[in-house]
């Protein structure tokens, strides 16, 4: 293929968009003998104007785009396009750059936009043969030719499909063009309406201008009336000047009265000074009373703080009392239960509880005693109990029997917070569980149903 300094302009435009009738190739042989230069003759039609970047290329038959050229030569621009000789042009291809095979080729004129403007009939590069020579073709060559024909048919179908696709694109473009034309018509109608609106607006502005001119004339007449009014006011002003002189004389009289009032004001000022001194003494007395009142308020606040502290301690004692009271009631219930159990056992043993004497055993420890209602003594006498425990000895909740840690500084506050915490009570045996032991509580209630 020919090596050139600059590649020719090409494009991917398909055959359907090319115009082959604008350049006509003349005197094209059916075949050219290899090894020699060939001259391409062509004619420019009257509707075609050549340009500087136009070129003629040799293409193998079956090409699809102008990028598939084998070799090319730049065309020569004629000096005068209107002369008859300018229409007949030629270009020469050197033998070195020509194809060496016997495929079919053709000349194509391509403009500087890459569009084909003319194409020649197909030709070959082969030696000249005598007409009477018998050509023997082998079976393989026949199959190769058939295969080549199939490929050509396939390319033909592809070209037809491409043509259909391009026709569809053309129809789509025409539909788009029709839509754009409709939009243009719409814009024209809108423009016409706007022009009509502008004309109406202009008429409206002219009407307003006439109204403003009329208003201007009215204002001029009113200004003349105002001039007459100014003259009247000036006459009134001269009259008021005379009255002002009378008022000045009256002011002088008032000035004399003011001097007299100043003398009286001096006397009143002396009296006011004495009253201010007396007021200062009263303010000092009030300040001393305020200090006494502040001291009394502080003492009252201290008493209120002490009262709140005592109230808080009283509420704590009441809470502890209520806890101990519930504990006492529970112990009494337990004692009654033991009494009934004791009577039942005595009855079972055949003894009369009235015939037995009640004994009150004494404890060597000095701090425990037995219930006189128990015949055989208190079975829990081995456990030291306190009928009135002190506030600092409460380390176990009397309701749920939960122990408080020894490192708690204020057991009463811990007891109060613990009692305020919600708890769970068994509906069958009245046993109490902390709220955090919900699973144990549910298992306990489930055991009653077994």
XYZ file of C-alpha atoms in Angstrom:
450
model
C 0.000 0.000 0.000
C 1.233 3.485 -0.797
C 3.044 5.349 1.984
C 2.123 9.059 2.012
C 2.975 11.941 4.273
C -0.681 12.657 5.022
C -3.585 10.202 5.132
C -6.630 11.058 3.034
C -9.857 12.164 4.767
C -12.189 9.181 5.259
C -15.437 8.472 7.071
C -17.600 5.601 8.220
C -20.487 6.694 5.986
C -22.252 3.690 4.411
C -22.954 3.275 0.670
C -26.572 4.445 0.906
C -25.418 7.968 1.762
C -22.982 8.318 -1.182
C -23.601 10.028 -4.546
C -21.861 8.019 -7.312
C -23.128 10.103 -10.235
C -21.256 13.364 -9.617
C -17.914 12.026 -10.990
C -17.880 9.670 -14.032
C -14.865 7.416 -14.764
C -14.035 6.937 -18.478
C -12.037 4.365 -20.459
C -11.785 1.864 -17.583
C -10.343 -1.468 -18.829
C -11.638 -4.872 -17.769
C -8.113 -5.762 -16.620
C -4.693 -4.122 -16.338
C -1.383 -5.918 -16.880
C 0.675 -6.079 -13.650
C 4.029 -4.257 -13.546
C 2.975 -1.109 -15.415
C 1.574 2.285 -14.450
C -2.120 2.893 -15.085
C -3.919 6.133 -15.867
C -7.382 6.851 -14.485
C -9.584 9.143 -16.617
C -12.649 10.826 -15.040
C -15.144 13.592 -15.827
C -16.538 16.160 -13.362
C -20.243 16.941 -13.778
C -21.471 20.522 -13.832
C -23.081 20.263 -10.332
C -19.856 19.130 -8.648
C -17.044 21.470 -7.515
C -13.705 19.772 -6.635
C -11.741 20.805 -3.522
C -8.109 20.652 -2.476
C -8.391 17.552 -0.262
C -10.285 15.362 -2.791
C -8.633 12.081 -3.750
C -9.109 8.975 -5.925
C -8.569 5.581 -4.360
C -8.446 1.975 -5.553
C -10.889 -0.148 -3.536
C -11.428 -3.907 -3.522
C -14.959 -4.761 -4.654
C -17.170 -5.287 -1.589
C -15.826 -2.353 0.431
C -18.186 -0.711 2.936
C -16.469 2.507 4.049
C -13.872 4.821 2.524
C -11.374 3.678 5.146
C -10.909 0.402 3.223
C -8.898 1.877 0.297
C -5.846 0.006 -1.021
C -3.970 3.016 -2.400
C -4.846 6.577 -3.412
C -3.684 9.688 -5.287
C -4.556 13.349 -4.684
C -6.580 14.988 -7.470
C -5.343 18.052 -9.310
C -7.548 21.131 -9.127
C -8.257 22.673 -12.551
C -7.270 26.298 -13.087
C -10.619 27.237 -14.627
C -13.670 25.242 -13.572
C -15.872 26.758 -16.301
C -13.746 25.527 -19.246
C -14.500 22.248 -20.978
C -10.965 20.958 -20.411
C -11.392 21.378 -16.664
C -14.154 18.775 -16.719
C -11.861 16.093 -18.208
C -9.237 15.086 -15.627
C -6.787 12.203 -15.114
C -4.500 10.813 -12.432
C -1.711 8.233 -12.748
C -1.014 5.364 -10.313
C 2.554 3.984 -10.118
C 3.020 0.232 -10.666
C 4.857 -0.160 -7.337
C 1.735 0.763 -5.301
C -0.793 -1.298 -7.311
C -2.327 -4.579 -6.034
C -0.500 -7.810 -6.930
C -3.463 -10.231 -6.744
C -6.194 -10.935 -9.303
C -9.134 -9.703 -7.182
C -11.646 -7.235 -8.597
C -11.015 -3.542 -7.839
C -12.585 -0.227 -8.797
C -11.758 3.508 -8.803
C -13.638 5.750 -6.320
C -13.624 9.552 -6.125
C -13.749 10.707 -2.449
C -14.150 14.372 -1.443
C -12.458 16.022 1.528
C -15.483 15.193 3.749
C -14.913 11.463 3.191
C -18.006 11.002 0.966
C -17.868 9.024 -2.298
C -18.828 11.119 -5.346
C -18.170 8.565 -8.116
C -17.158 4.911 -8.720
C -15.932 2.984 -11.801
C -16.769 -0.460 -13.113
C -14.771 -3.360 -11.552
C -11.435 -4.429 -13.100
C -8.569 -6.872 -12.422
C -4.762 -6.856 -12.427
C -3.760 -9.942 -14.501
C -1.820 -10.823 -17.701
C -3.602 -10.808 -21.055
C -4.903 -14.290 -22.150
C -5.960 -15.535 -25.572
C -9.675 -16.083 -26.009
C -9.325 -19.644 -27.333
C -7.334 -20.901 -24.365
C -9.278 -23.523 -22.512
C -9.567 -22.661 -18.854
C -9.480 -25.699 -16.594
C -10.935 -25.176 -13.179
C -10.439 -27.674 -10.374
C -13.090 -28.758 -7.932
C -11.354 -26.845 -5.129
C -11.424 -23.634 -7.120
C -15.110 -24.163 -7.854
C -15.805 -24.636 -4.159
C -13.726 -21.555 -3.403
C -15.727 -19.547 -5.941
C -18.983 -20.836 -4.458
C -17.761 -19.933 -0.996
C -16.857 -16.484 -2.289
C -20.312 -16.145 -3.811
C -21.898 -17.129 -0.485
C -19.837 -14.489 1.267
C -20.907 -11.934 -1.323
C -24.553 -12.957 -0.818
C -24.081 -12.621 2.940
C -22.564 -9.174 2.492
C -25.458 -8.294 0.198
C -27.962 -9.318 2.872
C -26.077 -7.320 5.473
C -26.122 -4.318 3.182
C -29.872 -4.752 2.692
C -30.390 -4.990 6.451
C -28.280 -1.888 6.862
C -30.376 -0.178 4.214
C -33.577 -1.104 6.079
C -32.095 0.233 9.318
C -31.100 3.463 7.607
C -34.561 3.793 6.086
C -36.028 3.349 9.561
C -33.669 5.992 10.900
C -34.726 8.230 8.019
C -38.387 7.750 8.885
C -37.614 8.479 12.544
C -35.759 11.622 11.524
C -38.689 12.670 9.339
C -41.045 12.115 12.304
C -38.747 14.202 14.474
C -38.644 16.871 11.772
C -42.431 16.833 11.601
C -42.568 17.216 15.397
C -40.101 20.111 15.253
C -42.188 21.760 12.541
C -45.265 21.404 14.728
C -43.340 22.947 17.617
C -42.272 25.755 15.264
C -45.883 26.370 14.325
C -46.767 26.433 18.025
C -43.999 28.937 18.709
C -45.206 31.064 15.799
C -48.729 31.105 17.221
C -47.331 31.980 20.671
C -45.255 34.755 19.076
C -48.354 36.059 17.326
C -50.253 36.063 20.627
C -47.370 37.896 22.297
C -47.375 40.512 19.546
C -51.123 40.932 20.037
C -50.552 41.244 23.794
C -47.818 43.834 23.232
C -50.127 45.814 20.983
C -52.864 45.743 23.613
C -50.325 46.747 26.264
C -49.162 49.638 24.076
C -52.761 50.839 23.688
C -53.182 50.577 27.450
C -50.025 52.631 28.021
C -51.242 55.303 25.583
C -54.538 55.487 27.485
C -52.664 55.866 30.779
C -50.490 58.595 29.225
C -53.623 60.547 28.236
C -54.956 60.148 31.771
C -51.658 61.445 33.190
C -51.829 64.486 30.893
C -55.339 65.228 32.131
C -54.142 64.877 35.729
C -51.280 67.268 34.961
C -53.741 69.873 33.689
C -55.822 69.446 36.836
C -52.704 69.910 38.969
C -51.891 73.150 37.102
C -55.344 74.562 37.844
C -54.987 73.505 41.463
C -51.594 75.277 41.652
C -53.277 78.521 40.497
C -55.855 78.085 43.230
C -53.056 77.497 45.741
C -51.425 80.825 44.684
C -54.624 82.646 45.584
C -54.666 80.785 48.872
C -51.055 81.885 49.591
C -52.040 85.520 49.188
C -54.818 85.021 51.664
C -52.439 83.360 54.126
C -49.961 86.247 53.847
C -52.746 88.665 54.803
C -53.569 86.457 57.763
C -49.868 86.395 58.691
C -49.725 90.225 58.878
C -52.725 90.169 61.191
C -51.052 87.545 63.344
C -47.908 89.785 63.540
C -49.963 92.486 65.170
C -51.380 89.977 67.588
C -47.817 88.812 68.299
C -46.839 92.300 69.440
C -49.690 92.207 71.894
C -48.481 88.831 73.121
C -44.937 90.211 73.636
C -46.330 92.884 75.913
C -48.147 90.165 77.803
C -44.892 88.194 78.065
C -43.185 91.131 79.729
C -45.922 91.212 82.309
C -45.494 87.505 82.845
C -41.738 88.047 83.297
C -42.341 90.344 86.225
C -44.614 87.719 87.743
C -41.872 85.108 87.167
C -39.353 87.131 89.191
C -41.792 87.201 92.049
C -42.243 83.435 91.759
C -38.450 82.918 91.823
C -38.261 84.619 95.206
C -40.969 82.299 96.522
C -39.118 79.328 94.978
C -35.924 80.227 96.942
C -37.857 80.108 100.172
C -39.346 76.749 99.184
C -35.860 75.443 98.340
C -34.614 76.125 101.853
C -37.593 74.263 103.251
C -36.879 71.377 100.828
C -33.252 71.142 102.043
C -34.425 70.678 105.626
C -36.856 67.955 104.497
C -34.042 66.131 102.628
C -31.892 66.014 105.754
C -34.823 64.569 107.661
C -35.338 62.024 104.817
C -31.675 60.911 105.075
C -32.164 60.160 108.755
C -35.274 58.137 107.898
C -33.349 56.216 105.206
C -30.637 55.309 107.751
C -33.325 54.024 110.095
C -34.871 51.984 107.243
C -31.442 50.496 106.386
C -30.969 49.370 109.998
C -34.442 47.791 109.926
C -33.577 45.971 106.677
C -30.398 44.532 108.230
C -32.396 43.304 111.215
C -34.962 41.814 108.844
C -32.199 40.011 106.862
C -30.776 38.547 110.097
C -34.230 37.357 111.098
C -34.784 35.805 107.639
C -31.499 33.890 107.956
C -32.508 32.567 111.368
C -35.904 31.618 109.962
C -34.229 29.755 107.059
C -32.016 27.854 109.504
C -35.070 26.876 111.532
C -36.861 25.756 108.360
C -33.841 23.639 107.372
C -33.793 22.061 110.831
C -37.546 21.491 110.551
C -37.159 19.786 107.161
C -34.348 17.616 108.559
C -36.536 16.605 111.489
C -39.438 15.944 109.101
C -37.248 13.728 106.973
C -36.047 11.781 110.013
C -39.644 11.508 111.204
C -40.743 10.092 107.853
C -37.886 7.582 108.004
C -38.897 6.567 111.538
C -42.512 6.235 110.377
C -41.432 3.999 107.531
C -39.332 1.823 109.857
C -42.245 1.735 112.283
C -44.587 0.548 109.539
C -42.085 -2.152 108.530
C -41.741 -3.326 112.130
C -45.499 -3.197 112.554
C -45.990 -5.470 109.540
C -43.277 -7.775 110.913
C -45.058 -7.845 114.287
C -48.377 -8.702 112.631
C -46.699 -11.480 110.721
C -45.119 -12.840 113.906
C -48.483 -12.721 115.657
C -50.053 -14.653 112.808
C -47.256 -17.197 113.034
C -47.716 -17.389 116.823
C -51.453 -18.014 116.377
C -50.667 -20.713 113.879
C -48.247 -22.364 116.341
C -50.859 -22.155 119.065
C -53.397 -23.900 116.879
C -50.813 -26.485 115.945
C -49.925 -26.965 119.618
C -53.567 -27.430 120.577
C -53.977 -29.915 117.757
C -50.960 -31.888 118.956
C -52.194 -31.838 122.547
C -55.585 -33.047 121.426
C -53.897 -35.749 119.414
C -51.899 -36.798 122.508
C -54.997 -36.743 124.705
C -53.873 -33.901 126.943
C -55.882 -30.949 128.112
C -54.255 -27.671 127.416
C -56.135 -26.015 130.331
C -54.695 -28.492 132.871
C -51.133 -27.643 131.872
C -49.481 -24.782 133.655
C -47.844 -22.038 131.645
C -44.214 -21.598 132.372
C -42.082 -18.694 131.374
C -38.562 -19.989 131.008
C -35.764 -17.535 131.417
C -32.853 -17.312 129.122
C -29.279 -17.180 130.337
C -28.541 -14.718 127.611
C -30.857 -12.142 129.181
C -32.176 -10.805 125.871
C -34.677 -13.539 124.801
C -37.977 -14.771 126.243
C -40.527 -17.443 125.362
C -44.125 -16.865 124.458
C -46.339 -17.775 127.493
C -48.947 -19.204 125.143
C -46.643 -22.085 124.104
C -46.782 -25.155 126.353
C -43.467 -26.644 125.312
C -41.730 -23.386 124.915
C -40.848 -21.374 121.833
C -39.172 -23.657 119.268
C -37.300 -20.607 117.978
C -35.977 -19.647 121.429
C -32.442 -20.467 120.307
C -32.523 -17.528 117.929
C -31.893 -14.159 119.547
C -34.661 -11.700 118.640
C -35.142 -8.072 119.383
C -38.620 -6.700 119.922
C -37.507 -3.141 119.116
C -34.419 -3.191 116.896
C -32.503 -0.011 116.520
C -32.358 1.949 113.274
C -28.761 0.919 112.569
C -29.453 -2.857 113.051
C -31.880 -3.197 110.078
C -29.818 -4.973 107.388
C -32.560 -7.260 106.000
C -35.829 -6.362 104.261
C -38.766 -7.476 106.462
C -40.891 -8.042 103.343
C -38.745 -10.085 100.948
C -35.918 -11.022 103.422
C -33.250 -9.499 101.135
C -29.922 -8.725 102.824
C -28.189 -5.364 102.481
C -24.403 -5.306 102.029
C -22.308 -4.378 105.066
C -20.539 -1.603 103.189
C -23.799 0.430 102.826
C -23.323 3.621 104.800
C -26.987 4.478 105.391
C -29.082 1.288 105.815
C -32.242 3.308 106.401
C -31.911 5.071 103.047
C -31.170 1.741 101.373
C -34.250 0.220 103.054
C -36.407 3.129 101.864
C -35.155 2.810 98.291
C -35.617 -0.980 98.416
C -39.215 -0.669 99.628
C -39.958 1.786 96.823
C -38.674 -0.796 94.318
C -41.593 -2.852 92.839
C -41.834 -6.458 94.070
C -43.717 -9.608 93.045
C -46.086 -11.340 95.535
C -47.311 -14.925 95.162
C -51.127 -14.951 94.927
C -51.279 -18.376 96.675
C -48.848 -18.294 99.599
C -48.180 -14.491 99.793
C -44.456 -15.023 99.402
C -42.660 -11.924 98.102
C -39.906 -11.845 95.454
C -37.856 -8.886 94.236
C -38.750 -7.579 90.795
C -35.356 -8.621 89.414
C -36.140 -12.316 90.284
C -39.092 -12.553 87.911
C -38.053 -15.984 86.547
C -37.812 -17.441 90.111
C -41.231 -15.946 90.914
C -42.796 -17.561 87.794
C -41.234 -20.963 88.665
C -42.569 -20.655 92.214
C -46.144 -19.947 91.054
C -45.861 -22.830 88.559
C -44.955 -25.233 91.395
C -48.331 -24.513 93.078
C -50.130 -25.831 89.974
C -48.324 -29.209 90.023
